[in-house]
Amino acid sequence: MTSPRLRGALSLPKTIVIIVIGTLVLSLLFITFWNRLNHKIEDILKEQFNQQQLMLAKKIADNIEAYFDFLELELLAFPWRLQIMPPESPEYSAYMQARFDDLKKLGLLAFRLYDAQGRLLRSWGAPGQIGSLLPSRMRVWIQDPRNKGRLYLSEVARGTDPPFQGRLLMTMLTPLYQGGSEGGLRGTLVFVIDPLYIASQVTREVRSGRTGYPWIIDQNGLFLAHYETSFVGHDALQVRLQRNPHIVFRGLKEMHERIFRGEEGTTEYVSGWHRQKLGEMPKLAAFTVVRFNKGLIRGVTEVENPEHNLWGVALAAPVEEVSGSVAEVMQQELFLVGLFFLVILLATVTLIIIAFSWNKILAREVEFKTKELTASHERLIRSERFAAVGEAAAYVSHEIKNPLMLIGGLAQQVARKLEDAPVLREKLQIIQGEVRRLEEFLGANRFTLAAPTIAELRLALAGQAGRALAVGEPVGAI
């Protein structure tokens, strides 16, 4: 007999299907949460990385400003030397040559001395065309008495005169006055500065992340420093398009516009390569500006076109340096979590299978024991029935035997009295024979009848004796 399944109970296949579906749903929810967490962590790391790049960009800008602060201090010291040594003296020429030899290591290309009308008198370092004039805007500035003891710094521009024709230059100058408070303008001292050298020095060995690098542009968007040295001196947007015209360079133009507005910040843009890797390359970038009238020495240097005269310093690194690292870590975490989840799932399924198997074993045991108990119960019922039938048969046999014994005894007594009546004696003998046959029948094992106990036999004998006394016969005659 198979035990019926409990109402509402699920089979093992259905249970496993439910577990698998639940696992898939939980896995989907987990992957969705993990993906969102991954993007959130990636955004946080991108912002932190860009902030670090911004700190490096500010450090480069500070170094540039410190460089020009030093040149300003040097140039401000020369007019005082003129009070001691006249420009025509050999001592002045030797002093200027010695100072140039010291300062050319910092990117100075030449010292130039002009007269009060702005004509070149002498040059230390690279030779110049004697008698050539300063640009008109500079001549107007030095001839203004209000600029006595002040400095003038030009924008980055390409040289027009040999030997710097076509080369990117900056000039810093100061007017020279004769001694005394009433002394007139005597000339102009000019520092010819190499901005490419300054930019290359402040960006040398600077690296952002594993492969990020800095670059610097001037007020016209020309590269002053870049990892690709062939870009230096060219328009920052055009030279990129020439390198890879199939790239849109999203975000790059907007970053340049923010730099020219004097802003600093962080952003992302698309480049066409990175170092030796070609192709569309999203990059993280941080940028700041260098303003030459914002250094340590303020109120002394007048900057040509101050709203426009600035440099942009930026650091750029591929986004994959951050996202790749995040993805690698998150993939390892996902693998470990997935492995743990898989182990838990397998352990759960295994426990369920074991539980179902154990339940089946218990069900079989219960079914077997139930069958045994049912059979034992049925046997017990049959035994009780047989016992009841035996008791009834014994009772009936006992009740029949007693009259038979009494009839047989009385027939025997009457037969002894009727010896002279053969016909009656024969009939009595027939009665005795039938009585014996009934007694033998009742005593035979034709039925599983319970035998009367000794107490019952004694009670039967006592009953027979009572009946014999009632008819006037002795007990011993029975």
GROMACS .gro file of C-alpha atoms in nm:
model
  478
    1MET     CA    1   0.000   0.000   0.000
    2THR     CA    2   0.149   0.333  -0.109
    3SER     CA    3   0.116   0.615   0.139
    4PRO     CA    4  -0.070   0.913  -0.004
    5ARG     CA    5   0.128   1.238  -0.041
    6LEU     CA    6   0.036   1.516   0.194
    7ARG     CA    7  -0.184   1.782   0.044
    8GLY     CA    8   0.026   2.080  -0.072
    9ALA     CA    9   0.356   1.889  -0.059
   10LEU     CA   10   0.591   1.940  -0.357
   11SER     CA   11   0.784   1.675  -0.539
   12LEU     CA   12   1.162   1.683  -0.564
   13PRO     CA   13   1.177   1.800  -0.931
   14LYS     CA   14   0.935   2.084  -0.862
   15THR     CA   15   1.131   2.186  -0.555
   16ILE     CA   16   1.458   2.191  -0.750
   17VAL     CA   17   1.297   2.395  -1.032
   18ILE     CA   18   1.169   2.648  -0.776
   19ILE     CA   19   1.515   2.667  -0.619
   20VAL     CA   20   1.681   2.717  -0.960
   21ILE     CA   21   1.430   2.989  -1.057
   22GLY     CA   22   1.479   3.159  -0.722
   23THR     CA   23   1.854   3.136  -0.768
   24LEU     CA   24   1.833   3.293  -1.113
   25VAL     CA   25   1.618   3.577  -0.983
   26LEU     CA   26   1.854   3.640  -0.694
   27SER     CA   27   2.150   3.620  -0.933
   28LEU     CA   28   1.988   3.875  -1.164
   29LEU     CA   29   1.920   4.110  -0.873
   30PHE     CA   30   2.273   4.061  -0.745
   31ILE     CA   31   2.431   4.125  -1.087
   32THR     CA   32   2.218   4.439  -1.132
   33PHE     CA   33   2.319   4.567  -0.789
   34TRP     CA   34   2.681   4.468  -0.854
   35ASN     CA   35   2.681   4.649  -1.188
   36ARG     CA   36   2.541   4.967  -1.032
   37LEU     CA   37   2.790   4.944  -0.751
   38ASN     CA   38   3.067   4.891  -1.005
   39HIS     CA   39   2.968   5.208  -1.196
   40LYS     CA   40   2.941   5.404  -0.872
   41ILE     CA   41   3.284   5.291  -0.754
   42GLU     CA   42   3.425   5.361  -1.099
   43ASP     CA   43   3.283   5.716  -1.094
   44ILE     CA   44   3.426   5.774  -0.746
   45LEU     CA   45   3.769   5.646  -0.852
   46LYS     CA   46   3.758   5.852  -1.170
   47GLU     CA   47   3.686   6.164  -0.968
   48GLN     CA   48   3.962   6.082  -0.719
   49PHE     CA   49   4.204   6.011  -1.004
   50ASN     CA   50   4.114   6.338  -1.175
   51GLN     CA   51   4.159   6.528  -0.849
   52GLN     CA   52   4.509   6.381  -0.821
   53GLN     CA   53   4.574   6.487  -1.179
   54LEU     CA   54   4.447   6.835  -1.096
   55MET     CA   55   4.694   6.856  -0.806
   56LEU     CA   56   4.976   6.762  -1.043
   57ALA     CA   57   4.858   7.022  -1.295
   58LYS     CA   58   4.854   7.289  -1.023
   59LYS     CA   59   5.203   7.186  -0.919
   60ILE     CA   60   5.328   7.229  -1.275
   61ALA     CA   61   5.156   7.569  -1.294
   62ASP     CA   62   5.317   7.671  -0.964
   63ASN     CA   63   5.659   7.572  -1.099
   64ILE     CA   64   5.605   7.784  -1.411
   65GLU     CA   65   5.499   8.082  -1.201
   66ALA     CA   66   5.798   8.032  -0.972
   67TYR     CA   67   6.025   8.025  -1.275
   68PHE     CA   68   5.893   8.358  -1.400
   69ASP     CA   69   5.910   8.502  -1.048
   70PHE     CA   70   6.279   8.421  -1.045
   71LEU     CA   71   6.333   8.587  -1.384
   72GLU     CA   72   6.146   8.895  -1.264
   73LEU     CA   73   6.374   8.922  -0.960
   74GLU     CA   74   6.681   8.884  -1.180
   75LEU     CA   75   6.567   9.145  -1.429
   76LEU     CA   76   6.473   9.394  -1.154
   77ALA     CA   77   6.830   9.376  -1.022
   78PHE     CA   78   6.991   9.490  -1.349
   79PRO     CA   79   6.889   9.860  -1.338
   80TRP     CA   80   7.066   9.896  -1.005
   81ARG     CA   81   7.380   9.753  -1.160
   82LEU     CA   82   7.358  10.022  -1.424
   83GLN     CA   83   7.390  10.285  -1.150
   84ILE     CA   84   7.727  10.135  -1.060
   85MET     CA   85   7.860  10.028  -1.399
   86PRO     CA   86   7.781  10.228  -1.713
   87PRO     CA   87   7.668  10.014  -2.009
   88GLU     CA   88   7.969  10.133  -2.214
   89SER     CA   89   8.221  10.004  -1.960
   90PRO     CA   90   8.405   9.671  -2.005
   91GLU     CA   91   8.301   9.571  -1.653
   92TYR     CA   92   7.936   9.596  -1.748
   93SER     CA   93   7.985   9.381  -2.056
   94ALA     CA   94   8.173   9.117  -1.855
   95TYR     CA   95   7.909   9.119  -1.587
   96MET     CA   96   7.629   9.077  -1.842
   97GLN     CA   97   7.810   8.790  -2.011
   98ALA     CA   98   7.866   8.614  -1.677
   99ARG     CA   99   7.502   8.656  -1.578
  100PHE     CA  100   7.387   8.527  -1.915
  101ASP     CA  101   7.609   8.222  -1.881
  102ASP     CA  102   7.438   8.148  -1.549
  103LEU     CA  103   7.083   8.213  -1.665
  104LYS     CA  104   7.097   8.044  -2.005
  105LYS     CA  105   7.072   7.715  -1.815
  106LEU     CA  106   6.719   7.827  -1.725
  107GLY     CA  107   6.608   7.873  -2.084
  108LEU     CA  108   6.719   8.230  -2.160
  109LEU     CA  109   6.823   8.270  -2.523
  110ALA     CA  110   6.973   8.617  -2.509
  111PHE     CA  111   7.023   8.943  -2.318
  112ARG     CA  112   6.961   9.248  -2.535
  113LEU     CA  113   7.029   9.610  -2.465
  114TYR     CA  114   6.831   9.877  -2.653
  115ASP     CA  115   6.871  10.254  -2.646
  116ALA     CA  116   6.604  10.503  -2.544
  117GLN     CA  117   6.450  10.495  -2.894
  118GLY     CA  118   6.423  10.115  -2.890
  119ARG     CA  119   6.717  10.033  -3.125
  120LEU     CA  120   6.933   9.731  -3.051
  121LEU     CA  121   7.278   9.823  -2.917
  122ARG     CA  122   7.424   9.497  -2.788
  123SER     CA  123   7.331   9.131  -2.745
  124TRP     CA  124   7.468   8.863  -2.518
  125GLY     CA  125   7.407   8.504  -2.614
  126ALA     CA  126   7.255   8.473  -2.961
  127PRO     CA  127   7.364   8.759  -3.188
  128GLY     CA  128   7.105   9.011  -3.295
  129GLN     CA  129   7.068   9.258  -3.577
  130ILE     CA  130   7.220   9.578  -3.443
  131GLY     CA  131   6.989   9.874  -3.495
  132SER     CA  132   6.672   9.666  -3.517
  133LEU     CA  133   6.374   9.817  -3.337
  134LEU     CA  134   6.160   9.683  -3.061
  135PRO     CA  135   5.794   9.628  -3.149
  136SER     CA  136   5.600   9.952  -3.134
  137ARG     CA  137   5.381   9.845  -2.842
  138MET     CA  138   5.694   9.783  -2.635
  139ARG     CA  139   5.852  10.118  -2.734
  140VAL     CA  140   5.536  10.297  -2.627
  141TRP     CA  141   5.539  10.114  -2.296
  142ILE     CA  142   5.908  10.183  -2.206
  143GLN     CA  143   5.878  10.550  -2.291
  144ASP     CA  144   5.599  10.594  -2.037
  145PRO     CA  145   5.764  10.735  -1.717
  146ARG     CA  146   5.509  10.560  -1.501
  147ASN     CA  147   5.672  10.229  -1.593
  148LYS     CA  148   6.003  10.314  -1.430
  149GLY     CA  149   6.106  10.019  -1.207
  150ARG     CA  150   5.845   9.791  -1.365
  151LEU     CA  151   5.855   9.491  -1.599
  152TYR     CA  152   5.678   9.399  -1.918
  153LEU     CA  153   5.606   9.040  -2.027
  154SER     CA  154   5.492   8.960  -2.378
  155GLU     CA  155   5.276   8.678  -2.505
  156VAL     CA  156   5.424   8.374  -2.675
  157ALA     CA  157   5.490   8.474  -3.034
  158ARG     CA  158   5.704   8.361  -3.325
  159GLY     CA  159   6.023   8.555  -3.378
  160THR     CA  160   6.049   8.779  -3.684
  161ASP     CA  161   6.419   8.861  -3.679
  162PRO     CA  162   6.721   8.635  -3.711
  163PRO     CA  163   6.843   8.421  -3.543
  164PHE     CA  164   6.502   8.342  -3.384
  165GLN     CA  165   6.290   8.382  -3.695
  166GLY     CA  166   5.986   8.152  -3.677
  167ARG     CA  167   6.073   8.030  -3.328
  168LEU     CA  168   5.830   8.060  -3.035
  169LEU     CA  169   5.961   8.326  -2.798
  170MET     CA  170   5.866   8.539  -2.499
  171THR     CA  171   6.028   8.866  -2.404
  172MET     CA  172   6.058   9.026  -2.063
  173LEU     CA  173   6.193   9.380  -2.048
  174THR     CA  174   6.248   9.671  -1.812
  175PRO     CA  175   6.339  10.036  -1.879
  176LEU     CA  176   6.682  10.163  -1.776
  177TYR     CA  177   6.705  10.512  -1.630
  178GLN     CA  178   7.004  10.729  -1.552
  179GLY     CA  179   7.102  10.785  -1.190
  180GLY     CA  180   6.914  11.028  -0.970
  181SER     CA  181   6.546  11.095  -0.932
  182GLU     CA  182   6.549  11.326  -1.235
  183GLY     CA  183   6.739  11.086  -1.460
  184GLY     CA  184   6.590  11.023  -1.798
  185LEU     CA  185   6.532  10.706  -1.994
  186ARG     CA  186   6.862  10.558  -2.100
  187GLY     CA  187   6.759  10.233  -2.264
  188THR     CA  188   6.586   9.899  -2.230
  189LEU     CA  189   6.711   9.560  -2.113
  190VAL     CA  190   6.536   9.260  -2.267
  191PHE     CA  191   6.537   8.893  -2.171
  192VAL     CA  192   6.460   8.664  -2.467
  193ILE     CA  193   6.293   8.355  -2.314
  194ASP     CA  194   6.244   8.009  -2.461
  195PRO     CA  195   5.893   7.900  -2.349
  196LEU     CA  196   5.940   7.551  -2.497
  197TYR     CA  197   6.236   7.490  -2.269
  198ILE     CA  198   6.041   7.602  -1.962
  199ALA     CA  199   5.743   7.384  -2.055
  200SER     CA  200   5.962   7.083  -2.121
  201GLN     CA  201   6.145   7.119  -1.789
  202VAL     CA  202   5.835   7.150  -1.572
  203THR     CA  203   5.668   6.851  -1.742
  204ARG     CA  204   5.972   6.626  -1.756
  205GLU     CA  205   5.924   6.289  -1.583
  206VAL     CA  206   5.573   6.386  -1.472
  207ARG     CA  207   5.338   6.092  -1.509
  208SER     CA  208   4.977   6.047  -1.412
  209GLY     CA  209   4.889   5.691  -1.321
  210ARG     CA  210   5.071   5.430  -1.526
  211THR     CA  211   5.081   5.601  -1.866
  212GLY     CA  212   4.921   5.946  -1.827
  213TYR     CA  213   5.123   6.250  -1.928
  214PRO     CA  214   5.098   6.633  -1.912
  215TRP     CA  215   5.072   6.883  -2.192
  216ILE     CA  216   5.084   7.262  -2.207
  217ILE     CA  217   4.930   7.503  -2.456
  218ASP     CA  218   4.982   7.876  -2.491
  219GLN     CA  219   4.724   8.151  -2.532
  220ASN     CA  220   4.680   8.062  -2.898
  221GLY     CA  221   4.629   7.691  -2.842
  222LEU     CA  222   4.978   7.591  -2.957
  223PHE     CA  223   5.147   7.300  -2.787
  224LEU     CA  224   5.441   7.410  -2.573
  225ALA     CA  225   5.492   7.060  -2.429
  226HIS     CA  226   5.355   6.717  -2.517
  227TYR     CA  227   5.454   6.353  -2.500
  228GLU     CA  228   5.451   6.353  -2.880
  229THR     CA  229   5.738   6.594  -2.942
  230SER     CA  230   5.628   6.637  -3.304
  231PHE     CA  231   5.317   6.814  -3.174
  232VAL     CA  232   5.513   7.090  -3.002
  233GLY     CA  233   5.471   7.427  -3.171
  234HIS     CA  234   5.155   7.323  -3.358
  235ASP     CA  235   4.788   7.395  -3.302
  236ALA     CA  236   4.664   7.148  -3.040
  237LEU     CA  237   4.339   7.069  -3.222
  238GLN     CA  238   4.463   7.066  -3.580
  239VAL     CA  239   4.764   6.846  -3.514
  240ARG     CA  240   4.541   6.587  -3.348
  241LEU     CA  241   4.304   6.587  -3.644
  242GLN     CA  242   4.596   6.545  -3.879
  243ARG     CA  243   4.718   6.246  -3.680
  244ASN     CA  244   4.379   6.072  -3.681
  245PRO     CA  245   4.110   6.249  -3.890
  246HIS     CA  246   3.853   5.976  -3.817
  247ILE     CA  247   3.819   6.068  -3.448
  248VAL     CA  248   3.565   6.326  -3.333
  249PHE     CA  249   3.766   6.424  -3.022
  250ARG     CA  250   3.452   6.481  -2.819
  251GLY     CA  251   3.501   6.714  -2.524
  252LEU     CA  252   3.847   6.837  -2.626
  253LYS     CA  253   3.738   7.163  -2.781
  254GLU     CA  254   3.515   7.236  -2.483
  255MET     CA  255   3.810   7.181  -2.248
  256HIS     CA  256   4.024   7.426  -2.450
  257GLU     CA  257   3.747   7.684  -2.432
  258ARG     CA  258   3.730   7.648  -2.055
  259ILE     CA  259   4.108   7.690  -2.032
  260PHE     CA  260   4.096   8.009  -2.240
  261ARG     CA  261   3.825   8.141  -2.007
  262GLY     CA  262   4.071   8.095  -1.721
  263GLU     CA  263   3.890   7.801  -1.560
  264GLU     CA  264   4.032   7.493  -1.397
  265GLY     CA  265   3.865   7.159  -1.336
  266THR     CA  266   3.830   6.799  -1.449
  267THR     CA  267   3.663   6.641  -1.748
  268GLU     CA  268   3.669   6.355  -1.997
  269TYR     CA  269   3.743   6.371  -2.367
  270VAL     CA  270   3.803   6.135  -2.657
  271SER     CA  271   4.146   6.112  -2.811
  272GLY     CA  272   4.270   5.924  -3.117
  273TRP     CA  273   4.562   5.749  -2.949
  274HIS     CA  274   4.766   5.721  -2.634
  275ARG     CA  275   5.138   5.672  -2.650
  276GLN     CA  276   5.186   5.378  -2.889
  277LYS     CA  277   4.818   5.273  -2.892
  278LEU     CA  278   4.608   5.400  -3.182
  279GLY     CA  279   4.230   5.420  -3.196
  280GLU     CA  280   3.952   5.595  -3.014
  281MET     CA  281   4.069   5.645  -2.659
  282PRO     CA  282   3.849   5.798  -2.385
  283LYS     CA  283   4.064   5.992  -2.142
  284LEU     CA  284   4.037   6.151  -1.801
  285ALA     CA  285   4.176   6.503  -1.789
  286ALA     CA  286   4.246   6.770  -1.529
  287PHE     CA  287   4.347   7.121  -1.627
  288THR     CA  288   4.444   7.456  -1.481
  289VAL     CA  289   4.583   7.784  -1.609
  290VAL     CA  290   4.900   7.985  -1.558
  291ARG     CA  291   4.850   8.359  -1.529
  292PHE     CA  292   5.175   8.553  -1.531
  293ASN     CA  293   5.044   8.843  -1.325
  294LYS     CA  294   4.938   8.616  -1.035
  295GLY     CA  295   5.280   8.512  -0.905
  296LEU     CA  296   5.466   8.613  -0.592
  297ILE     CA  297   5.567   8.952  -0.733
  298ARG     CA  298   5.248   9.142  -0.803
  299GLY     CA  299   5.192   9.496  -0.919
  300VAL     CA  300   5.536   9.506  -1.084
  301THR     CA  301   5.496   9.307  -1.404
  302GLU     CA  302   5.257   9.421  -1.673
  303VAL     CA  303   5.143   9.135  -1.892
  304GLU     CA  304   5.064   9.191  -2.255
  305ASN     CA  305   4.693   9.131  -2.313
  306PRO     CA  306   4.637   9.005  -1.954
  307GLU     CA  307   4.293   8.857  -2.029
  308HIS     CA  308   4.438   8.640  -2.302
  309ASN     CA  309   4.796   8.587  -2.195
  310LEU     CA  310   4.784   8.255  -2.017
  311TRP     CA  311   4.901   7.897  -2.050
  312GLY     CA  312   4.688   7.589  -2.008
  313VAL     CA  313   4.834   7.295  -1.818
  314ALA     CA  314   4.658   6.960  -1.840
  315LEU     CA  315   4.719   6.599  -1.749
  316ALA     CA  316   4.547   6.318  -1.938
  317ALA     CA  317   4.528   5.945  -1.881
  318PRO     CA  318   4.317   5.670  -2.040
  319VAL     CA  319   3.991   5.592  -1.867
  320GLU     CA  320   4.077   5.223  -1.891
  321GLU     CA  321   4.354   5.272  -1.635
  322VAL     CA  322   4.085   5.338  -1.377
  323SER     CA  323   3.796   5.135  -1.515
  324GLY     CA  324   4.029   4.848  -1.601
  325SER     CA  325   4.162   4.833  -1.247
  326VAL     CA  326   3.811   4.858  -1.106
  327ALA     CA  327   3.685   4.592  -1.346
  328GLU     CA  328   3.971   4.360  -1.256
  329VAL     CA  329   3.904   4.394  -0.883
  330MET     CA  330   3.529   4.369  -0.926
  331GLN     CA  331   3.563   4.062  -1.149
  332GLN     CA  332   3.773   3.893  -0.884
  333GLU     CA  333   3.515   3.983  -0.622
  334LEU     CA  334   3.235   3.864  -0.851
  335PHE     CA  335   3.417   3.536  -0.908
  336LEU     CA  336   3.459   3.481  -0.535
  337VAL     CA  337   3.098   3.578  -0.462
  338GLY     CA  338   2.975   3.361  -0.750
  339LEU     CA  339   3.185   3.070  -0.630
  340PHE     CA  340   3.052   3.112  -0.277
  341PHE     CA  341   2.698   3.143  -0.410
  342LEU     CA  342   2.745   2.832  -0.626
  343VAL     CA  343   2.877   2.636  -0.329
  344ILE     CA  344   2.579   2.747  -0.121
  345LEU     CA  345   2.343   2.652  -0.404
  346LEU     CA  346   2.501   2.310  -0.453
  347ALA     CA  347   2.501   2.250  -0.079
  348THR     CA  348   2.134   2.350  -0.060
  349VAL     CA  349   2.037   2.125  -0.350
  350THR     CA  350   2.242   1.841  -0.201
  351LEU     CA  351   2.075   1.882   0.137
  352ILE     CA  352   1.734   1.891  -0.026
  353ILE     CA  353   1.809   1.576  -0.224
  354ILE     CA  354   1.938   1.406   0.091
  355ALA     CA  355   1.629   1.520   0.281
  356PHE     CA  356   1.399   1.391   0.011
  357SER     CA  357   1.589   1.060  -0.005
  358TRP     CA  358   1.570   1.028   0.373
  359ASN     CA  359   1.202   1.109   0.359
  360LYS     CA  360   1.153   0.836   0.100
  361ILE     CA  361   1.341   0.589   0.318
  362LEU     CA  362   1.133   0.690   0.618
  363ALA     CA  363   0.816   0.667   0.409
  364ARG     CA  364   0.908   0.315   0.302
  365GLU     CA  365   0.984   0.219   0.660
  366VAL     CA  366   0.658   0.370   0.778
  367GLU     CA  367   0.472   0.191   0.499
  368PHE     CA  368   0.639  -0.140   0.585
  369LYS     CA  369   0.567  -0.102   0.956
  370THR     CA  370   0.211   0.001   0.876
  371LYS     CA  371   0.163  -0.313   0.672
  372GLU     CA  372   0.308  -0.524   0.953
  373LEU     CA  373   0.082  -0.356   1.208
  374THR     CA  374  -0.220  -0.402   0.982
  375ALA     CA  375  -0.143  -0.772   0.932
  376SER     CA  376  -0.084  -0.817   1.305
  377HIS     CA  377  -0.410  -0.638   1.375
  378GLU     CA  378  -0.595  -0.861   1.131
  379ARG     CA  379  -0.436  -1.172   1.281
  380LEU     CA  380  -0.532  -1.050   1.625
  381ILE     CA  381  -0.889  -0.996   1.512
  382ARG     CA  382  -0.902  -1.347   1.360
  383SER     CA  383  -0.751  -1.495   1.678
  384GLU     CA  384  -1.006  -1.314   1.887
  385ARG     CA  385  -1.280  -1.443   1.661
  386PHE     CA  386  -1.146  -1.801   1.678
  387ALA     CA  387  -1.114  -1.770   2.053
  388ALA     CA  388  -1.473  -1.654   2.077
  389VAL     CA  389  -1.588  -1.939   1.852
  390GLY     CA  390  -1.382  -2.186   2.061
  391GLU     CA  391  -1.527  -2.059   2.381
  392ALA     CA  392  -1.876  -2.082   2.233
  393ALA     CA  393  -1.810  -2.433   2.099
  394ALA     CA  394  -1.666  -2.545   2.432
  395TYR     CA  395  -1.968  -2.406   2.606
  396VAL     CA  396  -2.206  -2.578   2.362
  397SER     CA  397  -2.007  -2.906   2.385
  398HIS     CA  398  -2.016  -2.889   2.759
  399GLU     CA  399  -2.387  -2.820   2.761
  400ILE     CA  400  -2.450  -3.111   2.521
  401LYS     CA  401  -2.219  -3.359   2.695
  402ASN     CA  402  -2.382  -3.320   3.031
  403PRO     CA  403  -2.729  -3.430   2.914
  404LEU     CA  404  -2.573  -3.702   2.700
  405MET     CA  405  -2.384  -3.839   3.000
  406LEU     CA  406  -2.699  -3.823   3.201
  407ILE     CA  407  -2.902  -3.996   2.926
  408GLY     CA  408  -2.637  -4.260   2.878
  409GLY     CA  409  -2.615  -4.330   3.252
  410LEU     CA  410  -2.991  -4.352   3.292
  411ALA     CA  411  -3.022  -4.573   2.982
  412GLN     CA  412  -2.761  -4.807   3.126
  413GLN     CA  413  -2.946  -4.829   3.459
  414VAL     CA  414  -3.276  -4.892   3.287
  415ALA     CA  415  -3.118  -5.159   3.066
  416ARG     CA  416  -3.001  -5.353   3.372
  417LYS     CA  417  -3.356  -5.349   3.502
  418LEU     CA  418  -3.505  -5.474   3.175
  419GLU     CA  419  -3.316  -5.790   3.119
  420ASP     CA  420  -3.639  -5.981   3.062
  421ALA     CA  421  -3.762  -5.736   2.797
  422PRO     CA  422  -3.532  -5.785   2.500
  423VAL     CA  423  -3.714  -5.541   2.269
  424LEU     CA  424  -3.689  -5.254   2.517
  425ARG     CA  425  -3.334  -5.352   2.603
  426GLU     CA  426  -3.241  -5.337   2.232
  427LYS     CA  427  -3.390  -4.991   2.202
  428LEU     CA  428  -3.198  -4.882   2.510
  429GLN     CA  429  -2.880  -5.017   2.359
  430ILE     CA  430  -2.950  -4.811   2.043
  431ILE     CA  431  -2.990  -4.504   2.264
  432GLN     CA  432  -2.661  -4.582   2.439
  433GLY     CA  433  -2.484  -4.630   2.104
  434GLU     CA  434  -2.606  -4.297   1.972
  435VAL     CA  435  -2.505  -4.130   2.296
  436ARG     CA  436  -2.154  -4.272   2.267
  437ARG     CA  437  -2.133  -4.167   1.900
  438LEU     CA  438  -2.232  -3.810   1.994
  439GLU     CA  439  -1.976  -3.809   2.275
  440GLU     CA  440  -1.706  -3.933   2.042
  441PHE     CA  441  -1.808  -3.673   1.787
  442LEU     CA  442  -1.793  -3.395   2.042
  443GLY     CA  443  -1.460  -3.520   2.173
  444ALA     CA  444  -1.297  -3.558   1.830
  445ASN     CA  445  -1.076  -3.275   1.680
  446ARG     CA  446  -1.324  -3.184   1.411
  447PHE     CA  447  -1.334  -2.825   1.548
  448THR     CA  448  -1.072  -2.634   1.737
  449LEU     CA  449  -1.286  -2.629   2.044
  450ALA     CA  450  -1.154  -2.528   2.378
  451ALA     CA  451  -1.150  -2.829   2.615
  452PRO     CA  452  -1.349  -2.789   2.935
  453THR     CA  453  -1.146  -2.723   3.243
  454ILE     CA  454  -1.133  -2.958   3.550
  455ALA     CA  455  -1.358  -2.723   3.740
  456GLU     CA  456  -1.612  -2.743   3.460
  457LEU     CA  457  -1.595  -3.130   3.461
  458ARG     CA  458  -1.641  -3.141   3.836
  459LEU     CA  459  -1.937  -2.908   3.803
  460ALA     CA  460  -2.084  -3.137   3.536
  461LEU     CA  461  -2.039  -3.449   3.752
  462ALA     CA  462  -2.201  -3.274   4.042
  463GLY     CA  463  -2.496  -3.190   3.821
  464GLN     CA  464  -2.531  -3.551   3.709
  465ALA     CA  465  -2.521  -3.672   4.070
  466GLY     CA  466  -2.795  -3.433   4.158
  467ARG     CA  467  -3.013  -3.554   3.879
  468ALA     CA  468  -2.949  -3.923   3.975
  469LEU     CA  469  -3.057  -3.862   4.333
  470ALA     CA  470  -3.367  -3.696   4.201
  471VAL     CA  471  -3.479  -4.023   4.029
  472GLY     CA  472  -3.385  -4.241   4.332
  473GLU     CA  473  -3.068  -4.403   4.187
  474PRO     CA  474  -2.734  -4.432   4.366
  475VAL     CA  475  -2.449  -4.218   4.234
  476GLY     CA  476  -2.211  -4.512   4.204
  477ALA     CA  477  -2.440  -4.678   3.949
  478ILE     CA  478  -2.352  -4.412   3.695
   0.00000   0.00000   0.00000
